[in-house]
Amino acid sequence: MAREEALAAARDLLLSGGPAAVTLKAVGERMGVGHANLIHHFGSAAGLQGALMDRMVRDLAERIAAGLKDGAVALEPGLLMTAVFDAFGRGGASQMAAWLILAREQDRAESFAGVVRDLADRLAALAPDDARATERARALVTTAAYMAFADGLIGPVLRPMLDAPEDQGRDLALKLTAALLAEP
């Protein structure tokens, strides 16, 4: 039984059944192993869920870092928003983050905090001549995270009620970002 295989099974369960579906028993059944094998690797259901959140955060960080490497995100904020909205929405990060927060497991958010700080620092470094680069970068990251988190949780319910297009949340975040970046 590979740890990576267990995390892939846990992510599939998260996407198909929500956070409550991510249990040692369900992951074990999906993999065809007993939950004792999973306890060996993760210690507990909370350990599995924390490892899944860490993996999801790391995946998001890698996607964003790839865009930052060639300056693409700095030139096109839509790339950042697309990566963040995909991770929080289709990737299930909104559901997992909300669940961990409601379960009072905020200490598991440290890996996310590291990614957020790193992203803001990298974005600020792309504009060394801008005295407000750090402030602008933090505003951009905050906007992306808040709006993607909310869109991932309530968007699938709210959009049909309003006959709104699928990308409305992302598009609104881009407009807000453009306004933040345009401030003198």
Coordinates of C-alpha atoms in Angstrom, one line a residue:
M1 CA 0.0 0.0 0.0
A2 CA 1.5 3.3 -1.1
R3 CA 0.9 6.5 0.7
E4 CA 0.4 8.3 -2.6
E5 CA -2.2 5.7 -3.6
A6 CA -4.1 6.4 -0.4
L7 CA -4.0 10.1 -0.9
A8 CA -5.3 9.7 -4.5
A9 CA -8.1 7.5 -3.2
A10 CA -8.9 10.1 -0.4
R11 CA -9.0 12.9 -3.0
D12 CA -11.4 10.9 -5.2
L13 CA -13.6 10.3 -2.2
L14 CA -13.5 14.0 -1.2
L15 CA -14.5 15.1 -4.7
S16 CA -17.3 12.5 -5.1
G17 CA -18.7 12.5 -1.5
G18 CA -17.4 15.6 0.3
P19 CA -15.2 15.7 3.4
A20 CA -17.3 13.3 5.4
A21 CA -16.5 10.6 2.9
V22 CA -12.8 10.8 3.6
T23 CA -12.5 8.1 6.3
L24 CA -9.9 5.4 6.9
K25 CA -12.5 2.7 6.3
A26 CA -13.6 4.2 2.9
V27 CA -10.1 4.8 1.7
G28 CA -9.1 1.3 2.7
E29 CA -12.2 -0.2 0.9
R30 CA -11.4 1.8 -2.2
M31 CA -7.8 0.5 -2.2
G32 CA -8.7 -3.0 -1.1
V33 CA -6.7 -2.9 2.2
G34 CA -7.6 -2.8 5.8
H35 CA -7.8 0.4 7.7
A36 CA -4.9 -0.8 9.9
N37 CA -2.6 -0.3 7.0
L38 CA -3.7 3.3 6.7
I39 CA -3.3 3.9 10.5
H40 CA 0.3 2.7 10.0
H41 CA 0.9 5.5 7.4
F42 CA -1.3 8.3 8.8
G43 CA -1.9 7.5 12.5
S44 CA -5.6 8.4 12.4
A45 CA -8.4 9.7 10.2
A46 CA -7.3 13.3 11.1
G47 CA -3.8 12.4 10.0
L48 CA -5.1 11.2 6.7
Q49 CA -7.2 14.3 6.2
G50 CA -4.3 16.6 7.2
A51 CA -2.0 14.8 4.7
L52 CA -4.7 15.2 2.0
M53 CA -5.0 18.9 2.7
D54 CA -1.2 19.2 2.7
R55 CA -1.1 17.5 -0.7
M56 CA -3.8 19.7 -2.1
V57 CA -1.9 22.8 -0.9
R58 CA 1.4 21.5 -2.3
D59 CA -0.3 20.8 -5.7
L60 CA -1.7 24.4 -5.7
A61 CA 1.7 25.8 -4.9
E62 CA 3.4 23.9 -7.7
R63 CA 0.9 25.1 -10.2
I64 CA 1.3 28.7 -9.2
A65 CA 5.1 28.4 -9.0
A66 CA 5.2 27.1 -12.5
G67 CA 3.4 30.2 -13.7
L68 CA 5.6 32.5 -11.6
K69 CA 8.8 30.9 -13.0
D70 CA 8.3 32.5 -16.4
G71 CA 6.5 35.6 -15.1
A72 CA 3.2 34.5 -16.7
V73 CA 1.1 35.1 -13.5
A74 CA 2.5 38.6 -13.2
L75 CA 1.6 39.4 -16.7
E76 CA -1.8 37.7 -16.7
P77 CA -3.5 37.6 -13.3
G78 CA -6.1 35.3 -14.9
L79 CA -3.6 32.4 -14.7
L80 CA -3.4 32.9 -11.0
M81 CA -7.2 33.1 -10.5
T82 CA -7.7 30.0 -12.7
A83 CA -5.2 28.0 -10.7
V84 CA -6.6 29.1 -7.4
F85 CA -10.3 28.7 -8.4
D86 CA -9.7 25.3 -9.9
A87 CA -7.9 24.1 -6.7
F88 CA -10.6 25.4 -4.4
G89 CA -13.5 24.4 -6.6
R90 CA -12.9 21.3 -8.8
G91 CA -10.0 20.3 -6.6
G92 CA -12.0 20.2 -3.5
A93 CA -9.8 22.5 -1.4
S94 CA -12.8 24.6 -0.3
Q95 CA -14.7 21.7 1.2
M96 CA -11.6 20.3 2.9
A97 CA -10.5 23.7 4.3
A98 CA -14.1 24.4 5.6
W99 CA -14.3 21.0 7.2
L100 CA -11.0 21.4 9.0
I101 CA -11.9 24.9 10.2
L102 CA -15.3 23.8 11.4
A103 CA -13.7 20.8 13.2
R104 CA -11.4 23.4 14.9
E105 CA -8.3 21.9 13.2
Q106 CA -6.9 25.3 12.2
D107 CA -3.4 24.1 13.1
R108 CA -3.5 22.0 10.0
A109 CA -3.6 25.2 8.0
E110 CA 0.1 25.9 8.6
S111 CA 1.1 24.4 5.2
F112 CA -1.5 26.6 3.6
A113 CA -0.1 29.6 5.4
G114 CA 3.4 28.9 4.1
V115 CA 2.1 28.7 0.6
V116 CA 0.2 31.9 0.9
R117 CA 3.2 33.8 2.4
D118 CA 5.5 32.4 -0.3
L119 CA 3.1 33.3 -3.1
A120 CA 2.7 36.9 -1.8
D121 CA 6.5 37.3 -1.5
R122 CA 7.1 35.9 -5.0
L123 CA 4.5 38.2 -6.6
A124 CA 5.9 41.2 -4.7
A125 CA 9.4 40.3 -6.0
L126 CA 8.2 40.5 -9.6
A127 CA 7.7 44.3 -9.1
P128 CA 10.9 45.5 -7.4
D129 CA 10.4 49.1 -8.4
D130 CA 6.9 49.3 -6.8
A131 CA 7.0 50.7 -3.3
R132 CA 3.6 49.1 -2.6
A133 CA 4.5 45.7 -4.2
T134 CA 4.1 43.7 -1.0
E135 CA 0.8 45.4 -0.1
R136 CA -0.5 44.8 -3.6
A137 CA 0.7 41.2 -3.7
R138 CA -1.0 40.4 -0.4
A139 CA -4.2 42.0 -1.6
L140 CA -4.1 39.9 -4.7
V141 CA -3.5 36.7 -2.8
T142 CA -6.2 37.6 -0.3
T143 CA -8.7 38.3 -3.0
A144 CA -7.9 35.1 -4.8
A145 CA -8.2 33.0 -1.7
Y146 CA -11.3 34.6 -0.3
M147 CA -13.3 34.5 -3.5
A148 CA -12.1 31.1 -4.6
F149 CA -12.9 29.6 -1.2
A150 CA -16.4 31.1 -1.2
D151 CA -17.0 30.2 -4.8
G152 CA -15.9 26.6 -4.1
L153 CA -18.4 26.3 -1.2
I154 CA -21.5 28.2 -2.3
G155 CA -20.9 28.8 -6.0
P156 CA -22.4 25.5 -7.2
V157 CA -25.6 26.3 -5.3
L158 CA -25.8 30.0 -5.8
R159 CA -25.0 30.2 -9.5
P160 CA -28.0 28.2 -10.7
M161 CA -30.3 30.3 -8.5
L162 CA -29.1 33.4 -10.3
D163 CA -28.7 31.9 -13.7
A164 CA -25.0 32.9 -13.5
P165 CA -22.2 31.5 -15.6
E166 CA -19.8 29.0 -14.2
D167 CA -16.9 31.4 -14.2
Q168 CA -18.7 34.4 -12.6
G169 CA -16.8 34.2 -9.3
R170 CA -13.4 34.0 -11.0
D171 CA -14.4 36.9 -13.4
L172 CA -15.5 39.1 -10.5
A173 CA -12.2 38.3 -8.7
L174 CA -10.3 39.3 -11.8
K175 CA -12.2 42.6 -12.0
L176 CA -11.5 43.3 -8.3
T177 CA -7.8 42.4 -8.8
A178 CA -7.5 44.8 -11.8
A179 CA -8.9 47.5 -9.6
L180 CA -6.4 46.7 -6.8
L181 CA -3.5 46.6 -9.1
A182 CA -4.5 49.8 -10.9
E183 CA -4.5 51.9 -7.6
P184 CA -1.7 54.4 -7.6

